Coordinates of C-alpha atoms and ligand atoms in Angstrom, one line a residue:
M1 CA 0.0 -0.1 0.1
R2 CA 1.4 3.6 -0.7
R3 CA 0.3 6.3 1.6
R4 CA 0.1 9.8 0.8
H5 CA 1.6 11.4 3.6
R6 CA 4.6 10.7 5.8
A7 CA 2.4 11.5 8.9
W8 CA -1.3 12.2 9.2
A9 CA -4.0 12.7 11.5
R10 CA -7.3 11.5 10.4
I11 CA -10.3 13.9 12.1
D12 CA -13.5 11.9 11.6
L13 CA -16.1 14.5 11.2
A14 CA -18.9 11.9 11.4
A15 CA -17.7 11.2 15.1
F16 CA -17.3 15.0 15.9
R17 CA -21.1 15.4 14.8
A18 CA -22.2 12.5 17.1
N19 CA -20.6 13.8 19.8
L20 CA -22.3 17.1 19.3
A21 CA -25.7 15.2 19.4
T22 CA -24.5 13.3 22.8
A23 CA -23.6 16.6 24.2
Q24 CA -26.9 18.5 23.0
K25 CA -28.4 15.3 24.8
A26 CA -26.6 15.9 28.2
A27 CA -27.2 19.7 27.9
G28 CA -31.1 19.4 27.7
R29 CA -32.4 22.8 27.0
A30 CA -29.4 24.5 27.3
R31 CA -27.4 25.2 24.1
V32 CA -24.0 23.7 23.4
W33 CA -21.3 26.3 22.4
P34 CA -18.5 24.2 21.3
V35 CA -15.0 25.7 22.3
L36 CA -12.4 25.1 19.5
K37 CA -9.5 27.1 20.9
A38 CA -6.0 26.2 19.8
N39 CA -7.0 25.1 16.3
A40 CA -10.0 22.9 18.3
Y41 CA -7.3 21.4 20.4
G42 CA -5.1 20.4 17.3
H43 CA -7.9 18.9 15.4
G44 CA -8.5 22.0 13.0
A45 CA -10.6 24.7 14.0
R46 CA -12.0 25.7 10.4
R47 CA -13.2 22.2 9.5
L48 CA -14.8 21.6 12.9
A49 CA -16.3 25.3 13.0
L50 CA -17.8 24.6 9.7
A51 CA -19.3 21.6 10.7
C52 CA -20.5 23.1 14.0
A53 CA -22.0 26.0 11.6
D54 CA -23.8 23.0 9.5
E55 CA -25.1 21.3 12.7
G56 CA -26.7 24.7 13.5
V57 CA -24.8 25.7 16.6
A58 CA -25.5 29.1 18.0
R59 CA -22.2 30.4 18.8
I60 CA -18.3 29.0 19.2
G61 CA -15.8 29.9 21.8
V62 CA -12.1 30.4 20.8
G63 CA -9.0 31.0 22.4
D64 CA -7.8 34.4 21.3
S65 CA -8.5 37.3 18.6
G66 CA -6.6 35.6 15.7
E67 CA -8.4 32.2 16.2
A68 CA -11.7 34.2 16.0
L69 CA -10.3 36.0 12.6
E70 CA -9.2 32.8 11.2
L71 CA -12.7 31.3 11.3
R72 CA -14.3 34.4 9.8
E73 CA -11.9 33.9 6.9
A74 CA -13.1 30.3 6.4
G75 CA -16.2 31.6 6.0
V76 CA -17.7 30.8 9.5
R77 CA -20.7 32.9 10.2
V78 CA -21.5 31.8 13.6
P79 CA -21.2 34.3 16.6
L80 CA -18.0 33.7 18.1
L81 CA -16.6 34.4 21.6
V82 CA -13.0 35.1 22.5
L83 CA -12.8 33.7 25.7
G84 CA -9.4 34.7 26.8
T85 CA -8.2 38.4 26.7
V86 CA -7.9 40.7 23.8
I87 CA -5.3 43.6 23.5
D88 CA -6.0 47.2 21.8
A89 CA -4.4 46.3 18.8
E90 CA -7.0 43.4 18.1
L91 CA -10.1 45.8 18.6
P92 CA -10.8 47.3 15.4
A93 CA -10.6 43.6 13.6
L94 CA -12.6 42.4 16.3
L95 CA -15.4 45.1 15.9
R96 CA -15.1 44.8 11.7
H97 CA -15.8 41.0 11.9
D98 CA -18.5 41.2 14.6
I99 CA -16.4 39.0 17.4
E100 CA -17.7 39.0 20.9
V101 CA -15.2 39.1 23.9
G102 CA -15.0 37.9 27.5
V103 CA -14.4 41.0 29.7
H104 CA -12.5 40.4 33.1
S105 CA -12.2 43.8 34.4
E106 CA -13.9 47.1 34.8
G107 CA -11.1 49.1 33.4
R108 CA -11.1 46.7 30.2
A109 CA -15.1 47.1 29.7
R110 CA -14.6 50.9 29.9
A111 CA -11.5 50.8 27.4
L112 CA -13.5 48.6 24.9
G113 CA -16.7 50.5 25.3
A114 CA -14.8 54.0 24.7
F115 CA -13.1 52.5 21.8
A116 CA -16.4 51.2 20.0
R117 CA -17.9 54.1 20.6
T118 CA -15.2 56.1 18.4
Q119 CA -16.2 53.8 15.7
S120 CA -19.9 54.5 16.1
S121 CA -20.0 50.7 16.9
R122 CA -21.0 48.2 19.8
L123 CA -19.1 45.2 21.0
G124 CA -20.8 42.2 22.1
V125 CA -19.2 41.1 25.4
H126 CA -19.8 38.5 28.2
L127 CA -18.9 39.1 31.6
K128 CA -16.7 36.7 33.1
I129 CA -16.9 36.1 36.9
D130 CA -14.4 34.4 39.0
T131 CA -15.9 32.2 41.3
G132 CA -12.7 30.2 42.2
M133 CA -10.9 29.4 39.2
T134 CA -8.3 32.3 40.2
R135 CA -7.3 33.0 36.6
L136 CA -9.3 35.7 34.4
G137 CA -12.5 37.1 35.6
V138 CA -13.9 39.9 37.7
L139 CA -14.4 38.8 41.7
P140 CA -17.9 38.0 42.8
E141 CA -18.3 41.2 44.9
A142 CA -17.2 43.5 41.7
A143 CA -19.7 41.7 39.7
L144 CA -22.7 43.9 40.0
R145 CA -20.6 47.3 39.7
V146 CA -18.9 45.9 36.5
A147 CA -22.3 44.7 35.0
Q148 CA -23.8 47.9 35.8
A149 CA -21.0 49.8 34.1
I150 CA -21.5 47.8 30.9
A151 CA -24.9 48.1 31.0
D152 CA -24.4 52.0 31.0
E153 CA -21.8 52.0 28.4
P154 CA -23.2 52.6 24.9
G155 CA -20.6 51.0 23.1
L156 CA -21.0 47.5 24.8
E157 CA -23.7 45.3 24.7
L158 CA -24.0 42.6 27.5
R159 CA -24.6 38.9 26.0
G160 CA -23.8 36.7 28.4
V161 CA -22.4 36.4 32.0
M162 CA -19.8 33.3 32.6
T163 CA -17.9 31.5 34.9
H164 CA -15.5 28.6 34.4
F165 CA -14.9 25.6 36.6
A166 CA -11.4 24.7 38.0
A167 CA -12.3 20.9 39.0
R168 CA -11.1 18.4 36.5
D169 CA -13.7 15.9 37.4
G170 CA -16.7 18.1 37.7
I171 CA -19.2 17.4 40.3
H172 CA -17.3 14.9 42.2
D173 CA -15.3 17.7 43.4
P174 CA -17.0 19.9 46.2
R175 CA -15.1 22.9 44.8
T176 CA -17.7 22.4 41.8
H177 CA -20.7 22.9 44.1
E178 CA -18.8 25.8 45.7
Q179 CA -18.4 27.7 42.4
Q180 CA -21.8 26.9 41.2
R181 CA -23.4 28.4 44.5
C182 CA -21.2 31.6 44.3
F183 CA -22.2 32.1 40.3
Q184 CA -25.8 31.4 41.0
G185 CA -25.6 34.0 43.8
C186 CA -24.1 36.5 41.4
I187 CA -26.7 36.0 38.9
R188 CA -29.4 36.8 41.1
Q189 CA -27.8 39.7 42.5
L190 CA -27.3 41.4 39.0
R191 CA -31.0 40.2 38.2
D192 CA -32.4 41.6 41.4
A193 CA -30.5 44.9 40.2
G194 CA -32.5 45.0 37.0
I195 CA -29.5 43.8 34.8
S196 CA -30.8 41.9 31.7
I197 CA -28.9 38.9 31.2
P198 CA -29.1 37.2 27.5
A199 CA -27.2 34.1 28.4
V200 CA -26.0 32.5 31.6
H201 CA -23.1 29.9 30.8
G202 CA -20.6 27.9 32.6
A203 CA -19.9 24.5 32.2
N204 CA -16.9 22.9 30.7
S205 CA -17.1 19.2 29.6
A206 CA -16.3 17.7 33.0
A207 CA -19.1 19.9 34.6
L208 CA -21.4 18.9 31.8
F209 CA -20.8 15.4 31.7
S210 CA -20.7 14.6 35.3
G211 CA -24.3 16.1 35.8
L212 CA -23.9 19.6 36.9
Q213 CA -27.4 21.4 37.3
P214 CA -28.7 24.1 36.7
L215 CA -26.5 24.5 33.3
G216 CA -27.9 27.7 32.7
D217 CA -28.7 28.8 28.8
A218 CA -25.6 27.6 27.4
V219 CA -22.6 24.8 28.1
R220 CA -18.9 25.3 26.8
P221 CA -17.7 21.7 26.0
G222 CA -14.3 21.3 24.4
I223 CA -12.3 18.4 25.0
A224 CA -15.4 16.1 25.2
L225 CA -16.5 16.8 21.4
L226 CA -13.1 15.5 20.5
G227 CA -14.1 12.2 22.1
I228 CA -11.6 12.6 24.7
L229 CA -13.1 12.5 28.6
P230 CA -11.9 10.6 31.8
A231 CA -13.7 7.3 31.6
Q232 CA -14.8 7.5 35.3
L233 CA -16.4 10.7 34.8
A234 CA -19.1 9.4 32.1
P235 CA -18.9 5.7 31.8
E236 CA -22.1 5.4 29.9
I237 CA -21.7 8.4 27.6
P238 CA -20.9 6.9 24.2
L239 CA -18.2 9.8 23.1
Q240 CA -16.1 8.7 19.8
P241 CA -12.6 9.6 19.3
V242 CA -12.5 12.1 16.9
L243 CA -8.3 12.2 15.9
S244 CA -6.4 9.3 15.1
L245 CA -2.6 9.9 14.5
H246 CA -0.4 7.9 12.1
A247 CA 3.0 7.8 10.3
Q248 CA 3.9 5.4 7.9
I249 CA 7.1 3.5 8.3
V250 CA 10.1 4.8 5.9
F251 CA 13.0 2.8 6.9
L252 CA 13.5 -0.5 8.2
K253 CA 16.9 -2.0 10.0
D254 CA 18.1 -5.1 11.4
I255 CA 20.2 -4.3 14.4
P256 CA 22.3 -6.8 16.3
A257 CA 22.2 -7.1 20.4
D258 CA 24.1 -4.4 22.6
Q259 CA 23.5 -1.4 20.0
P260 CA 22.8 1.9 21.2
V261 CA 19.9 3.6 19.5
G262 CA 19.4 7.2 19.0
Y263 CA 20.5 10.5 20.5
G264 CA 22.8 9.8 23.4
G265 CA 22.6 6.0 22.9
D266 CA 19.8 5.9 25.8
W267 CA 18.5 2.5 24.7
I268 CA 20.4 -0.2 23.8
S269 CA 19.1 -3.6 22.3
H270 CA 19.5 -6.7 24.2
R271 CA 18.7 -9.1 21.5
P272 CA 19.0 -8.8 17.5
T273 CA 16.1 -7.1 16.4
R274 CA 14.3 -5.3 13.7
L275 CA 13.8 -1.3 14.1
A276 CA 11.3 1.0 12.1
T277 CA 11.9 4.2 11.4
L278 CA 9.0 6.9 11.8
P279 CA 8.9 10.0 10.0
I280 CA 7.3 12.0 13.0
G281 CA 9.1 13.6 16.0
Y282 CA 9.0 15.8 18.9
A283 CA 8.1 19.0 16.4
D284 CA 5.3 17.0 15.2
G285 CA 4.0 16.3 18.8
V286 CA 5.3 13.1 19.7
P287 CA 6.2 13.7 23.2
Y288 CA 9.9 13.8 24.0
R289 CA 9.1 12.0 27.2
L290 CA 7.7 9.1 25.3
G291 CA 11.5 8.1 24.5
S292 CA 12.8 8.6 27.7
S293 CA 9.9 7.1 30.0
G294 CA 10.3 3.7 28.1
R295 CA 6.4 3.5 28.1
G296 CA 5.9 4.7 24.7
T297 CA 3.9 2.5 22.5
V298 CA 2.6 2.3 18.9
L299 CA 0.6 -0.1 17.1
V300 CA 1.9 -1.8 13.7
R301 CA -0.1 -4.6 12.0
G302 CA -2.7 -4.8 15.1
Q303 CA 0.2 -5.2 17.6
R304 CA 1.7 -3.0 20.4
C305 CA 5.4 -1.7 19.5
P306 CA 7.5 -0.1 21.9
V307 CA 9.1 3.3 21.1
V308 CA 13.0 3.0 21.6
G309 CA 15.6 5.4 21.8
A310 CA 15.4 9.3 22.4
I311 CA 12.6 10.9 20.5
S312 CA 14.1 13.2 17.4
M313 CA 12.9 16.4 15.9
D314 CA 11.6 14.6 12.9
Y315 CA 12.0 10.9 13.6
C316 CA 11.3 8.3 16.1
T317 CA 12.2 4.5 16.0
I318 CA 10.2 1.7 17.2
D319 CA 10.9 -1.9 17.6
V320 CA 9.0 -4.0 15.3
G321 CA 11.2 -7.4 15.8
H322 CA 7.9 -9.4 17.0
V323 CA 5.6 -8.1 14.4
R324 CA 5.9 -10.6 11.1
G325 CA 5.8 -9.1 7.5
V326 CA 6.4 -5.5 8.2
E327 CA 7.2 -3.5 5.2
V328 CA 8.2 0.1 4.9
G329 CA 5.0 1.9 3.9
D330 CA 3.2 0.2 6.6
T331 CA 1.0 2.4 8.4
V332 CA 2.0 3.1 12.2
T333 CA -1.0 4.2 14.5
L334 CA 0.3 6.4 17.5
I335 CA -3.2 7.5 18.5
G336 CA -6.3 5.3 17.5
R337 CA -7.3 1.7 16.6
D338 CA -5.5 -0.8 14.3
G339 CA -7.6 -3.9 14.4
A340 CA -8.4 -5.2 17.7
A341 CA -5.8 -2.9 18.9
M342 CA -6.3 0.5 20.4
L343 CA -4.4 3.6 21.9
N344 CA -6.2 6.5 23.1
A345 CA -5.0 9.9 23.9
Q346 CA -5.4 9.5 27.6
E347 CA -2.8 6.4 27.5
V348 CA -0.2 8.2 25.4
A349 CA -0.6 11.2 28.0
D350 CA -0.2 8.9 30.8
A351 CA 2.8 7.5 29.1
A352 CA 4.4 10.8 28.7
G353 CA 3.5 12.0 32.0
T354 CA 0.9 14.8 30.8
I355 CA -3.1 15.3 29.9
P356 CA -4.4 14.4 26.8
Y357 CA -5.2 18.3 25.9
E358 CA -1.5 18.6 25.7
I359 CA -1.0 15.5 23.5
T360 CA -3.7 16.8 20.8
C361 CA -2.8 20.2 20.9
S362 CA 0.9 19.5 20.4
I363 CA 0.3 17.8 17.0
G364 CA 2.4 19.9 14.6
A365 CA 1.6 21.7 11.4
R366 CA 3.7 19.1 9.2
V367 CA 1.3 16.5 10.2
Q368 CA -1.3 16.6 7.5
R369 CA -5.1 16.7 9.0
V370 CA -7.2 14.2 6.7
Y371 CA -10.9 15.0 7.2
H372 CA -13.7 12.0 6.9
D373 CA -17.1 12.6 7.0
A374 CA -18.1 9.0 7.3
A375 CA -16.2 6.1 8.7
P376 CA -15.1 4.3 5.7
H377 CA -13.8 1.1 5.7
P378 CA -9.8 1.3 6.1
A379 CA -9.1 -0.1 3.0
E380 CA -11.3 1.9 1.2
E381 CA -9.3 4.7 3.0
R382 CA -6.3 3.9 1.7
Q383 CA -7.4 4.9 -1.8
S384 CA -9.8 7.6 -1.1
A385 CA -7.6 9.9 1.6
P386 CA -7.7 13.0 -0.2
L387 CA -4.7 15.1 -1.3
P388 CA -4.6 18.3 0.9
A389 CA -5.8 21.3 -0.6
P390 CA -3.4 23.3 -2.4
Ligands
LIG401 C1 -11.1 25.6 27.5 C2 -12.5 26.5 28.0 C3 -13.7 25.7 28.0 C4 -13.7 24.1 27.5 O1 -12.9 23.2 28.5 P1 -12.8 21.5 28.2 O2 -12.3 21.1 29.4 O3 -12.3 21.2 26.8 O4 -14.4 21.1 27.9 C5 -14.7 26.3 28.2 N1 -14.9 27.5 28.7 C6 -13.5 28.2 28.7 C7 -13.5 29.6 29.2 C8 -12.4 27.6 28.1 O5 -11.2 28.3 28.4

């Protein structure tokens, strides 16, 4: 078989759509606003945002202004919310492209409003309340004052009030309940003061899928839409992995026992064996730690193979001595399924001492994203994998 790419990430759009539907079911009457920051956690924000638009989502969250503008450029007309902070230089483009921003301080709110007025325009904003994440956001005791300032500012339009939960396991962590209570209190206070709030939103994937209630008007899942969620959080929820990561074998080499392999000779063969070289390295998102932890694993012909030696920038090596019939050109799976064998992003993250978010976000630009809208048989896929757009 001849693959078209050295290394590629297969993105299953049908799985993404299914996860969106699953999230919508879990959200009940709240709307799902997908969070597609950091290039949709490495999956490719443009294509996923267009899929979201097809599915009729009402709003998409992004990490910064550049990501929002990239989606506008790709033809995404859905309302976009920059969840992080913006800087002054970005304001003209944000206004021009009707992009909403999160507001994290009173000073920021005033500056945004003043600028919008100079353009005879209005900027849509979401007030972010820090209920315990202790990162961005106004403190609960300042929430009413800042909300009032936004309401009184003709250059701003309050489109929502939000918070963000810190716990990794949602409602299984008592801090989530504390944050929720605090948030509900702030919302009541704002409403009692006569401030009209078009949308209240808080839940991320962990909060949504662990069963947080009430969810307010919208939820903001990111990682769960990509089919990655700690199994204990939602054991019955059928989320499907969206990304699989592959490379093809470009070189095979038989080596004797006692042969040091790779930079530093960190790994030494203890028996004669066969090594395969993969054209994917740490610049492409293979964690360097996988080489030194001794726990790196990939799949070849349905079998697990250890990563051996240090991961290089562009390459890594694996031991295929136990796999029959290996050839140059064989597909290697670094994340995903191969026959009965499966390696998910969580396992790779565990082996590298990190979290799955970092694993998928780190997949580099050289790795071709190949999008599939249904799930064809692997044999069919071999012939139909499209060439990258010019
Ligand atoms: C990243 C992010 C989310 C989504 O978090 P997941 O854990 O991926 O579901 C939601 N809200 C905000 C403000 C975020 O930064």
